[in-house]
């Protein structure tokens, strides 16, 4: 079983799907690990470190697809639509490709991978069950993004986060408002608290209150019915228009009292809910900073644009779409841990064993034998 | 007594010498406060806020120097040698100018201000006595710089600071080494600790050990005689060549075990000691970050350049020279507190009263009646 790791070629992507520390576990499971030269360099992992851990180096991407029974990518074609298109000509029928694939957002790419007879495992589809936690790339990368978002806000903010009582007077702490208490939001809350900010947080799911408060932040709640706001996978789900309108008014009100707002409310595969209108964001004081972690899919903040810095009446609005990649060393370590656990779950007696009665395997397999096979994706494609 | 506040015109300077909150204290002491339009905008203080606190707006810089008995500047000509030169034509004989002036580093500018008959109070010369702590701009601005340096390192580091134990494995905390435990260094230590880093610190003054450890950092000491390493003002003073050589070897050794190094060892008016040679910095792992807060005067890190980002074998080396200005709101609040206390110390019964038997007044007055009057500066100029 050859496991090949390619160098990521999405613009600005610094992560690598496998780090040297994960190589021994794969070797022990019977794999030969092939790493494209330079694959880990941008994340701080040198070729020699892979070799020292038992991997072999290969020259280029073509060789990786040629020799790999399994190909590891941070971003497969679906999450890398321009540069990744060339991979279609390299994929061999029956080849297992594992990585983030934007299955719910980029169905045409999934269909193309199916046409090439790839066996694509889309890691975004990992079920939110206990046994799969160690494989959950959305969670691990969101951890990084949540931390990073707070630093980014701190760098743009004309104030310090902590309260300081000095001989030169007392500086009041920065006020940070976090919307969405998923993994990214909770990490943002924790990081802002660490730095000494006064943190307020909101989540549409009433369950989130306890988690928010356990981190020392204040939980604010909108006094509207929000039952059934959580789907069975534990994600926030879509609600009605009337609700969102009231929510926007409420958000604007809270924004006006904060120096920083960080929004993390994304709904898998759908347009992100608009939480803060341009009118709402303008209620912040000049110098305030707003970070929209959902900017890639429409954004929680009306005025945000993906990967742009917007200045609006003295307010800085950022819409970073690949924050995890900005801390590539730790992000890659976590991703590598996830993908390695994922693969090992499909290895039995030193050989691949795709057991479709395992809900992790079945839940992530997007394409096989020339077809899109995942039930949810088939439904979206109007396939029987 | 007219106190005029000008808009700073040093490139990239975002601070303002006086913030609206300080206006009432000056008005109460009999001052008329005149603020150049837009002076506070870049720090987040609007013209109307000054007016609301009792200040009057004036049109431009010329008017400030024309009407001000006292002129407040963050950077007077000495600290603003290019754009500030034009101030020489605006200054009136006998006019009091207060601000940072680089008196020990830019003596020619001090002499020119003397020639123009300015009464220059150079705030860097404030004696380190208890009564003057509330006026100490070096301390207040160093607080900001120390905090900012840690954020800057965090933004450049490919790792997160805190240790995280997650389903995707355990991430070890970043290791941060701070050199110099003055105000900036102590704030850097405190901020890095807040963010969850493992912090080691070094200071040539044996007294610093306790302060370092009180912040939860590990103090490392060089086993060499370093008696008399502190001058009577409480600053680190210059030591011999042999000592510095041994120190460099020691520093390189510690750098090799850390992800981040922040150096803050500046000696007022002198070239900063070279603490980390290029050989030493290269002992850090690729991806490491080095920040030299002494880059303006030669630097503690051989490879640093003022305000440049250097990439050396995967190590990022920054030499920021105006970090306080990057957090202009809080930095200006502190500066304003300092300069206001300083002026009020020279006001008696609603009038200026320059009492030269007050060591704060005498200790900061650089020029008067056409001459450089400060004893230390006269000595440096070989004046009797």
XYZ file of C-alpha atoms in Angstrom:
768
model
C 0.000 0.000 0.000
C 1.630 3.199 -1.238
C 0.513 6.395 0.472
C 1.619 9.442 -1.506
C 1.706 12.992 -0.166
C 1.699 15.849 -2.658
C 2.880 19.393 -2.275
C -0.176 21.637 -2.016
C -0.569 24.016 -4.943
C -3.579 26.123 -3.968
C -2.461 29.778 -3.930
C -1.200 30.720 -0.460
C -1.697 27.228 0.942
C 1.204 26.499 3.299
C -0.046 23.334 4.969
C 0.907 19.773 4.173
C -1.392 16.789 4.613
C 1.160 14.616 6.426
C 3.951 15.587 8.819
C 7.018 13.480 9.580
C 5.737 12.493 13.027
C 2.831 10.616 11.436
C 4.998 8.532 9.085
C 5.920 5.741 11.548
C 2.289 4.888 12.294
C 1.605 4.435 8.581
C 4.760 2.405 8.042
C 3.844 0.224 10.974
C 0.457 -0.394 9.333
C 2.215 -1.675 6.246
C 2.277 1.469 4.133
C 5.091 2.766 2.019
C 4.997 6.538 2.466
C 6.002 8.582 -0.584
C 6.440 12.327 -0.093
C 6.807 14.798 -2.940
C 10.014 16.740 -2.476
C 9.423 20.030 -0.674
C 5.860 19.098 0.312
C 6.387 20.082 3.954
C 8.819 22.965 3.552
C 6.290 25.799 3.811
C 4.945 24.272 7.020
C 8.429 23.872 8.482
C 8.941 20.171 7.776
C 12.040 19.360 5.779
C 12.447 16.483 3.324
C 15.139 14.924 5.467
C 12.782 14.795 8.446
C 10.349 12.685 6.433
C 13.174 10.380 5.378
C 14.381 10.111 8.962
C 10.939 8.909 9.957
C 10.845 6.275 7.253
C 9.295 7.979 4.214
C 10.687 7.976 0.680
C 10.958 11.107 -1.416
C 9.487 11.345 -4.886
C 10.235 13.954 -7.490
C 6.895 15.446 -8.389
C 3.130 15.428 -8.354
C 2.806 13.157 -11.379
C 4.895 10.536 -9.621
C 2.721 10.820 -6.523
C -0.442 10.073 -8.480
C 1.339 7.434 -10.515
C 2.644 5.498 -7.531
C 0.126 6.205 -4.800
C -2.609 3.713 -4.058
C -3.730 6.437 -1.700
C -3.061 10.139 -2.244
C -3.157 12.522 0.719
C -4.008 16.148 0.020
C -5.031 19.039 2.231
C -7.068 20.289 -0.723
C -8.267 17.909 -3.405
C -9.655 19.328 -6.639
C -12.963 20.406 -5.072
C -11.165 22.749 -2.628
C -8.558 23.724 -5.219
C -10.621 24.291 -8.360
C -8.012 26.084 -10.490
C -4.629 24.504 -9.849
C -6.249 21.217 -8.836
C -7.895 20.681 -12.194
C -4.642 19.289 -13.571
C -4.941 16.480 -11.025
C -7.816 15.062 -13.083
C -5.340 13.966 -15.734
C -3.125 12.317 -13.131
C -5.702 10.336 -11.171
C -5.829 6.638 -11.968
C -9.074 4.646 -11.944
C -9.721 3.232 -8.486
C -7.181 5.534 -6.841
C -8.055 6.587 -3.342
C -7.851 10.359 -2.841
C -8.328 11.746 0.660
C -8.590 15.398 1.597
C -10.818 18.432 1.937
C -12.984 18.580 -1.156
C -15.809 21.083 -0.594
C -18.329 18.363 -1.489
C -21.408 20.425 -0.627
C -20.109 23.581 -2.279
C -18.419 22.271 -5.412
C -20.488 19.387 -6.695
C -19.284 19.738 -10.293
C -15.743 18.946 -9.134
C -16.991 15.899 -7.245
C -18.762 14.718 -10.391
C -15.567 15.182 -12.414
C -13.593 13.160 -9.878
C -16.258 10.458 -10.127
C -15.914 10.476 -13.906
C -12.182 9.832 -13.464
C -13.072 6.781 -11.357
C -11.399 8.197 -8.258
C -12.405 6.892 -4.858
C -12.684 10.269 -3.169
C -12.987 10.537 0.581
C -14.142 14.049 1.372
C -12.980 14.784 4.904
C -15.577 17.499 5.461
C -18.200 14.750 5.552
C -16.741 12.984 8.590
C -19.672 12.227 10.881
C -19.695 14.061 14.194
C -19.473 10.938 16.306
C -17.099 10.320 19.156
C -15.077 7.703 17.330
C -14.412 10.121 14.470
C -13.329 13.092 16.595
C -9.669 12.348 16.056
C -10.246 12.520 12.274
C -12.290 15.709 12.220
C -10.358 18.154 10.066
C -13.056 20.812 10.203
C -12.677 20.941 13.977
C -8.905 20.844 14.038
C -8.513 23.557 11.439
C -11.253 25.660 13.023
C -9.254 25.579 16.262
C -6.398 27.269 14.474
C -8.672 29.729 12.683
C -10.338 30.773 15.942
C -6.994 31.469 17.620
C -5.656 33.257 14.579
C -8.714 35.477 14.199
C -8.130 36.966 17.645
C -4.485 37.715 16.869
C -5.458 39.275 13.583
C -7.958 41.526 15.320
C -5.332 42.421 17.936
C -2.867 43.427 15.235
C -5.419 45.732 13.612
C -6.883 47.166 16.805
C -5.517 50.557 17.978
C -5.930 49.374 21.566
C -4.373 46.642 23.678
C -6.526 43.746 24.824
C -5.718 43.585 28.554
C -6.711 46.094 31.158
C -3.564 47.792 32.384
C -3.204 49.851 35.514
C 0.005 51.784 35.076
C 1.637 54.973 36.266
C 0.357 56.462 33.003
C -3.236 55.779 33.930
C -5.612 52.879 33.599
C -6.344 51.463 30.183
C -9.657 49.720 29.867
C -9.623 46.274 28.314
C -10.722 45.713 24.746
C -14.228 44.356 24.284
C -14.545 41.399 21.972
C -17.813 39.973 20.657
C -17.731 36.467 19.214
C -20.663 35.172 17.195
C -20.993 31.439 16.879
C -19.723 29.136 19.592
C -18.551 26.245 17.482
C -14.934 25.128 17.583
C -13.599 28.331 15.982
C -15.780 30.563 18.125
C -14.884 28.824 21.371
C -11.182 29.006 20.539
C -11.574 32.696 19.698
C -13.303 33.266 23.037
C -10.573 31.388 24.902
C -7.781 33.269 23.139
C -9.336 36.691 23.643
C -9.888 35.875 27.325
C -6.269 34.757 27.650
C -5.150 38.093 26.255
C -7.258 39.927 28.800
C -10.186 41.110 26.707
C -13.739 41.345 28.002
C -15.576 38.809 25.869
C -19.246 38.507 24.958
C -20.507 35.682 22.801
C -23.674 34.646 21.039
C -24.826 31.416 19.518
C -28.215 30.562 18.107
C -28.119 27.200 19.891
C -29.264 27.613 23.502
C -26.884 24.766 24.499
C -23.928 26.983 23.723
C -24.556 29.249 26.727
C -22.882 26.921 29.164
C -19.822 26.427 26.963
C -19.452 30.173 26.473
C -19.719 30.849 30.183
C -17.303 28.064 31.061
C -14.636 30.042 29.192
C -15.324 33.132 31.265
C -17.211 35.012 28.589
C -20.626 36.578 28.867
C -23.320 34.845 26.849
C -25.952 37.012 25.220
C -29.142 35.533 23.903
C -31.749 36.754 21.555
C -35.173 36.424 23.102
C -36.766 34.679 20.162
C -37.783 31.125 19.581
C -34.774 29.241 18.248
C -35.779 25.679 18.866
C -34.492 23.132 16.479
C -31.495 25.359 15.728
C -29.115 22.427 15.796
C -29.132 19.625 13.247
C -28.528 16.023 14.169
C -24.828 16.426 13.260
C -24.492 19.094 15.948
C -24.158 21.980 13.470
C -26.282 25.093 13.519
C -28.976 24.828 10.890
C -30.854 27.286 8.747
C -33.766 29.244 10.302
C -36.395 31.591 8.880
C -36.142 35.135 7.478
C -38.079 36.809 10.270
C -35.696 35.323 12.803
C -32.621 36.534 10.929
C -33.986 40.074 10.692
C -34.517 40.312 14.454
C -31.119 38.739 14.948
C -29.473 41.411 12.757
C -30.987 44.218 14.827
C -29.787 42.568 17.994
C -26.284 42.009 16.577
C -25.945 45.655 15.549
C -26.872 46.678 19.056
C -24.150 44.507 20.595
C -21.584 45.486 17.983
C -21.970 49.123 19.014
C -20.615 48.260 22.454
C -17.579 46.279 21.291
C -14.120 46.985 19.846
C -13.845 43.703 17.993
C -16.421 41.395 16.481
C -15.536 37.941 15.185
C -18.202 35.981 13.331
C -17.920 32.236 12.855
C -21.435 31.216 11.850
C -21.157 28.961 8.851
C -23.697 26.355 7.785
C -22.069 23.456 5.895
C -22.803 23.624 2.206
C -25.024 26.679 2.410
C -24.704 30.400 2.133
C -23.717 31.768 5.534
C -26.410 33.647 7.411
C -26.108 37.423 7.192
C -25.815 38.432 10.825
C -24.435 41.948 10.714
C -25.718 44.394 8.153
C -23.648 47.321 6.925
C -25.862 49.541 9.050
C -25.093 47.325 12.049
C -21.327 47.304 11.546
C -21.299 51.096 11.222
C -22.520 51.295 14.789
C -19.044 50.273 15.922
C -16.645 53.066 16.887
C -13.908 54.160 14.459
C -10.869 51.936 14.979
C -12.990 48.855 15.598
C -12.178 45.598 13.862
C -14.574 43.027 12.416
C -13.453 39.592 11.265
C -15.784 37.430 9.228
C -14.676 33.807 9.271
C -17.615 32.888 7.041
C -16.634 35.292 4.252
C -16.012 32.496 1.777
C -19.711 31.657 1.499
C -21.393 35.013 1.487
C -20.275 36.034 4.922
C -21.923 36.801 8.244
C -21.004 40.462 7.806
C -22.585 42.185 4.841
C -19.609 44.467 4.242
C -16.949 41.742 4.296
C -15.299 40.424 1.129
C -13.304 37.199 0.922
C -9.623 37.875 1.625
C -10.052 41.637 1.403
C -9.428 44.363 3.948
C -12.322 46.791 3.877
C -12.161 50.166 5.612
C -15.601 51.546 6.352
C -15.879 54.772 8.339
C -12.741 53.904 10.285
C -13.798 50.304 10.910
C -11.542 47.564 9.560
C -13.401 44.551 8.137
C -11.500 41.393 7.237
C -12.787 38.264 5.543
C -9.903 35.770 5.725
C -10.724 32.442 4.076
C -7.678 30.344 4.893
C -6.548 31.276 8.400
C -5.467 27.758 9.324
C -2.855 27.911 6.596
C -1.356 30.982 8.274
C -0.227 28.783 11.168
C 0.921 25.998 8.882
C 3.105 24.071 11.287
C 0.504 23.376 13.936
C -2.334 23.214 11.403
C -0.457 20.542 9.452
C 0.326 18.607 12.616
C -3.373 18.426 13.417
C -4.445 17.694 9.866
C -1.840 14.955 9.636
C -3.077 13.418 12.855
C -6.639 13.481 11.474
C -5.909 12.013 8.054
C -3.624 9.348 9.478
C -6.288 8.193 11.937
C -8.782 8.251 9.108
C -6.690 6.029 6.885
C -5.711 3.650 9.669
C -9.411 3.107 10.329
C -9.559 1.601 6.834
C -6.500 -0.644 7.199
C -6.786 -4.201 8.400
C -3.869 -6.616 8.637
C -1.605 -4.278 6.716
C -4.001 -3.901 3.809
C -6.741 -1.485 2.799
C -10.177 -2.638 3.769
C -12.967 -0.253 2.788
C -15.723 -1.451 5.044
C -18.859 0.379 3.920
C -20.759 -0.735 6.970
C -18.467 1.574 8.983
C -20.339 4.875 9.151
C -17.080 6.822 8.967
C -16.094 5.115 5.734
C -19.539 5.234 4.195
C -20.156 8.754 5.463
C -17.108 10.223 3.725
C -16.883 8.248 0.492
C -18.012 10.731 -2.128
C -17.212 8.922 -5.350
C -16.491 5.348 -6.387
C -16.526 3.263 -9.558
C -17.321 6.219 -11.774
C -20.207 7.522 -9.728
C -21.041 9.965 -6.999
C -22.040 7.533 -4.265
C -22.666 9.637 -1.155
C -26.433 9.750 -0.497
C -26.523 13.456 0.380
C -24.555 14.413 -2.709
C -26.702 12.184 -4.911
C -29.753 13.920 -3.532
C -28.264 17.332 -4.308
C -27.494 16.110 -7.828
C -31.053 14.735 -8.200
C -29.669 11.262 -8.673
C -31.698 8.269 -7.524
C -1.347 80.013 28.902
C -2.007 78.516 25.476
C -1.179 74.837 25.075
C -1.090 73.845 21.418
C -1.207 70.285 20.111
C 0.065 69.626 16.618
C -0.712 66.797 14.262
C 2.309 64.487 14.133
C 4.025 64.395 10.758
C 6.737 61.786 11.207
C 6.151 59.072 8.578
C 3.868 56.372 9.959
C 3.359 58.130 13.287
C -0.257 57.611 14.335
C -0.108 58.870 17.920
C -1.156 62.244 19.231
C 0.424 63.981 22.222
C -2.868 64.868 23.914
C -6.175 63.001 23.978
C -9.564 64.572 24.720
C -9.741 63.020 28.193
C -6.725 65.089 29.285
C -8.149 68.436 28.170
C -10.238 69.195 31.294
C -7.257 68.928 33.646
C -5.356 71.471 31.578
C -8.341 73.791 31.321
C -8.823 73.562 35.070
C -5.185 74.592 35.510
C -5.858 77.738 33.501
C -4.757 76.599 30.074
C -6.436 77.271 26.782
C -6.025 74.091 24.775
C -5.599 74.524 21.044
C -5.693 71.384 18.902
C -4.688 71.288 15.259
C -7.574 69.900 13.226
C -7.260 66.188 12.657
C -4.426 65.808 15.199
C -6.094 62.860 16.925
C -7.822 61.209 14.005
C -5.223 58.523 13.325
C -5.340 57.530 16.990
C -9.136 57.403 17.010
C -9.834 60.770 18.647
C -12.079 63.042 16.635
C -11.949 66.835 16.551
C -15.403 67.073 18.045
C -14.312 65.018 21.054
C -11.608 67.586 21.829
C -14.129 70.397 21.500
C -16.579 68.549 23.748
C -13.887 68.400 26.424
C -13.177 72.125 26.207
C -10.446 72.476 23.580
C -10.451 74.838 20.612
C -9.545 73.734 17.117
C -6.914 75.520 15.077
C -6.331 75.200 11.368
C -2.742 74.153 10.991
C 0.725 73.646 12.384
C 1.826 77.238 11.801
C -1.071 78.452 13.898
C -0.133 76.022 16.677
C 3.400 77.390 16.893
C 2.140 80.942 16.470
C -0.383 80.767 19.298
C 1.061 78.190 21.665
C 2.996 79.296 24.721
C 3.538 75.591 25.061
C 3.593 73.153 22.138
C 2.914 69.459 22.768
C 4.414 66.969 20.346
C 4.935 63.226 20.458
C 8.025 63.823 18.337
C 9.796 67.156 18.372
C 12.431 67.881 15.736
C 15.062 65.633 17.349
C 12.825 62.566 16.958
C 11.469 63.753 13.618
C 14.576 64.978 11.810
C 13.159 65.257 8.282
C 9.596 66.540 8.489
C 10.318 68.232 11.816
C 12.982 70.503 10.395
C 10.283 72.856 9.128
C 9.277 73.432 12.764
C 12.505 75.411 13.236
C 11.019 78.223 11.178
C 7.823 78.183 13.212
C 9.250 78.168 16.721
C 9.174 81.512 18.519
C 11.915 82.612 20.945
C 11.089 81.458 24.446
C 8.455 79.023 23.269
C 8.126 75.890 25.371
C 8.254 72.701 23.308
C 7.607 69.399 25.046
C 7.977 65.964 23.557
C 10.310 63.112 22.691
C 13.444 64.620 21.214
C 16.177 61.958 21.067
C 18.485 64.282 23.033
C 21.277 61.746 23.461
C 21.082 60.503 19.882
C 20.477 63.668 17.893
C 22.473 66.426 19.531
C 22.700 68.538 16.376
C 18.915 68.914 16.401
C 18.985 69.927 20.063
C 21.594 72.549 19.230
C 19.431 73.886 16.386
C 16.443 74.137 18.709
C 18.644 76.022 21.160
C 19.695 78.382 18.388
C 16.017 79.118 17.767
C 15.680 80.053 21.466
C 13.206 77.259 22.132
C 12.738 76.030 25.678
C 12.828 72.334 24.863
C 11.789 69.763 27.417
C 13.037 66.401 26.207
C 10.782 63.797 27.803
C 13.320 61.000 27.432
C 15.361 62.743 30.146
C 12.701 62.406 32.835
C 14.495 61.193 35.952
C 13.565 57.729 37.154
C 12.194 58.865 40.481
C 8.892 57.900 42.016
C 7.340 61.335 41.626
C 8.085 61.315 37.891
C 6.707 57.854 37.139
C 3.410 59.232 35.911
C 5.318 61.354 33.383
C 7.635 58.647 32.086
C 6.929 58.350 28.363
C 9.715 55.847 27.798
C 8.035 53.465 30.212
C 4.524 53.997 28.963
C 5.429 53.563 25.322
C 7.670 50.587 26.106
C 4.652 48.901 27.707
C 2.873 49.081 24.378
C 5.935 47.992 22.417
C 6.444 44.955 24.637
C 2.848 43.822 24.204
C 2.926 44.493 20.479
C 6.184 42.598 19.926
C 4.599 39.389 21.204
C 1.601 39.765 18.892
C 3.883 40.465 15.972
C 5.864 37.321 16.693
C 2.619 35.353 17.036
C 1.434 36.569 13.634
C 4.676 35.465 11.990
C 5.079 32.182 13.850
C 3.834 29.011 12.077
C 2.774 27.654 15.469
C 0.227 28.661 18.073
C 1.428 29.910 21.456
C -0.674 27.823 23.862
C -0.355 24.139 24.481
C -3.476 22.480 23.174
C -4.651 18.993 23.946
C -7.215 18.174 21.296
C -8.729 15.187 19.569
C -6.193 15.884 16.810
C -3.275 15.382 19.179
C -1.341 17.518 21.603
C 0.369 20.643 20.343
C 3.316 21.741 22.381
C 3.378 25.387 23.440
C 5.600 27.877 21.672
C 8.826 28.752 23.452
C 9.569 32.431 23.777
C 12.871 33.924 24.908
C 12.857 37.549 26.043
C 16.117 39.421 26.470
C 16.055 42.464 28.690
C 13.610 42.719 31.564
C 12.903 46.420 31.462
C 9.373 47.683 30.922
C 9.122 46.383 27.349
C 10.673 43.048 28.234
C 8.459 42.501 31.265
C 5.355 43.354 29.251
C 6.502 40.962 26.516
C 6.973 38.234 29.120
C 3.544 38.889 30.611
C 1.830 38.891 27.217
C 3.542 35.721 26.001
C 2.620 34.001 29.279
C -0.987 35.155 28.907
C -1.090 33.576 25.468
C 0.190 30.305 26.864
C 3.811 30.289 25.704
C 6.664 28.847 27.731
C 8.802 31.893 28.471
C 12.475 32.199 29.331
C 14.043 35.577 30.032
C 17.457 37.063 30.562
C 18.659 40.355 31.922
C 22.183 41.439 32.664
C 21.013 42.933 35.973
C 20.825 40.235 38.649
C 17.910 42.133 40.251
C 15.737 41.288 37.287
C 15.551 37.593 38.205
C 12.818 38.108 40.740
C 10.719 40.243 38.411
C 11.037 37.696 35.621
C 10.051 34.842 37.897
C 7.129 36.771 39.376
C 5.603 36.744 35.889
C 5.894 32.985 35.681
C 8.846 32.934 33.313
C 12.105 31.096 33.766
C 15.093 33.358 34.397
C 18.387 32.344 32.831
C 21.616 33.890 33.978
C 25.037 34.061 32.496
C 27.594 32.901 34.992
C 29.894 35.870 34.601
C 30.553 38.836 36.771
C 28.002 41.503 35.929
C 28.244 43.735 38.926
C 27.573 47.364 38.369
C 25.405 46.502 35.393
C 22.770 49.037 36.375
C 23.317 52.796 36.339
C 21.936 55.089 38.996
C 18.889 55.808 36.788
C 17.982 52.130 36.908
C 18.942 51.455 33.275
C 21.298 48.749 32.142
C 24.690 50.249 31.419
C 27.526 49.432 29.075
C 29.911 46.595 29.992
C 33.168 45.320 28.489
C 33.904 43.464 25.214
C 34.916 40.192 26.838
C 31.621 40.090 28.685
C 29.599 40.703 25.526
C 31.405 37.937 23.654
C 30.591 35.358 26.321
C 27.063 36.704 26.418
C 26.666 36.205 22.658
C 27.687 32.560 22.892
C 25.235 32.039 25.720
C 22.430 33.776 23.818
C 22.968 31.637 20.705
C 22.704 28.549 22.861
C 19.355 29.636 24.310
C 18.042 30.831 20.950
C 18.510 27.328 19.561
C 15.906 26.034 22.030
C 13.257 28.692 21.349
C 10.664 29.487 18.667
C 10.644 33.211 19.316
C 13.259 35.605 20.609
C 12.451 39.201 21.529
C 15.317 41.506 22.396
C 14.744 44.747 24.274
C 18.217 45.695 25.467
C 18.750 49.334 24.675
C 21.130 51.672 26.459
C 19.941 55.300 26.348
C 21.990 57.372 23.930
C 24.374 54.579 22.989
C 24.641 51.914 20.373
C 22.672 48.888 21.548
C 24.745 45.899 22.639
C 25.014 43.172 20.034
C 23.579 40.173 21.841
C 22.802 37.714 19.083
C 25.218 37.230 16.242
C 24.135 35.997 12.833
C 25.699 32.682 13.737
C 23.638 32.652 16.911
C 20.337 33.456 15.234
C 20.917 30.728 12.649
C 20.809 28.209 15.465
C 17.037 28.757 15.641
C 14.845 26.293 13.740
C 13.325 27.305 10.397
C 10.037 29.093 11.041
C 11.374 30.811 14.152
C 10.817 34.527 14.671
C 13.216 37.103 16.099
C 12.140 40.621 17.023
C 14.738 43.247 17.778
C 13.236 46.181 19.654
C 16.628 47.880 19.708
C 17.034 47.886 15.918
C 16.978 51.665 15.719
C 20.385 52.004 17.355
C 22.392 49.186 15.861
C 20.255 46.419 17.241
C 20.688 43.544 19.657
C 20.478 41.108 16.752
C 23.224 41.399 14.180
C 20.976 40.394 11.281
C 18.148 42.830 12.067
C 17.585 46.014 10.086
C 15.383 48.900 11.235
C 11.818 48.419 9.989
C 12.793 45.599 7.653
C 11.658 42.004 7.511
C 14.691 39.777 6.995
C 14.349 36.122 6.038
C 17.447 34.148 6.933
C 17.411 30.385 6.418
C 13.702 30.251 7.208
C 13.976 32.511 10.259
C 12.019 35.764 10.209
C 13.846 38.729 11.754
C 12.016 41.979 12.392
C 13.405 45.279 13.610
C 10.349 47.471 14.256
C 11.262 50.963 15.460
C 7.878 52.472 16.239
C 5.708 49.726 17.708
C 3.917 52.024 20.156
C 2.487 53.945 17.207
C 0.915 50.718 15.941
C -1.454 50.771 18.925
C -2.064 54.495 18.652
C -5.191 54.791 20.739
C -3.818 53.348 23.956
C -0.311 54.667 23.304
C -1.690 58.189 22.932
C -3.804 57.828 26.064
C -0.693 56.985 28.043
C 1.480 59.621 26.397
C -1.200 62.223 27.010
C -1.403 61.251 30.664
C 2.385 61.587 30.926
C 2.760 64.936 29.183
C -0.207 66.434 31.026
C 1.220 65.446 34.414
C 4.554 66.820 33.290
C 3.127 70.198 32.367
C 0.911 70.433 35.440
C 4.036 69.951 37.559
C 5.219 73.280 36.110
C 1.983 75.182 36.649
C 1.359 77.159 39.788
C -1.723 79.283 40.419
C -2.831 78.931 36.810
C 0.480 80.132 35.404
C 3.674 78.520 34.184
C 6.365 78.339 36.823
C 9.601 76.758 35.648
C 11.186 75.907 38.947
C 14.720 74.777 38.154
C 15.245 73.496 41.656
C 12.701 70.790 40.806
C 14.784 67.880 39.540
C 12.091 66.905 37.038
C 12.117 70.372 35.486
C 15.888 70.766 35.565
C 16.444 67.182 34.497
C 14.437 67.499 31.291
C 15.139 71.071 30.182
C 17.445 70.605 27.203
C 17.627 74.126 25.794
C 16.870 77.630 27.028
C 17.784 81.207 26.133
C 19.696 80.191 23.036
C 21.786 77.516 24.676
C 21.881 73.831 25.368
C 21.525 73.886 29.147
C 21.257 70.254 30.233
C 24.499 69.238 31.965
C 24.736 65.815 30.324
C 24.154 67.250 26.867
C 26.647 70.048 27.479
C 29.195 67.452 28.458
C 28.546 65.499 25.279
C 28.938 68.721 23.284
C 32.175 69.536 25.139
C 30.625 72.690 26.474
C 31.726 74.031 29.854
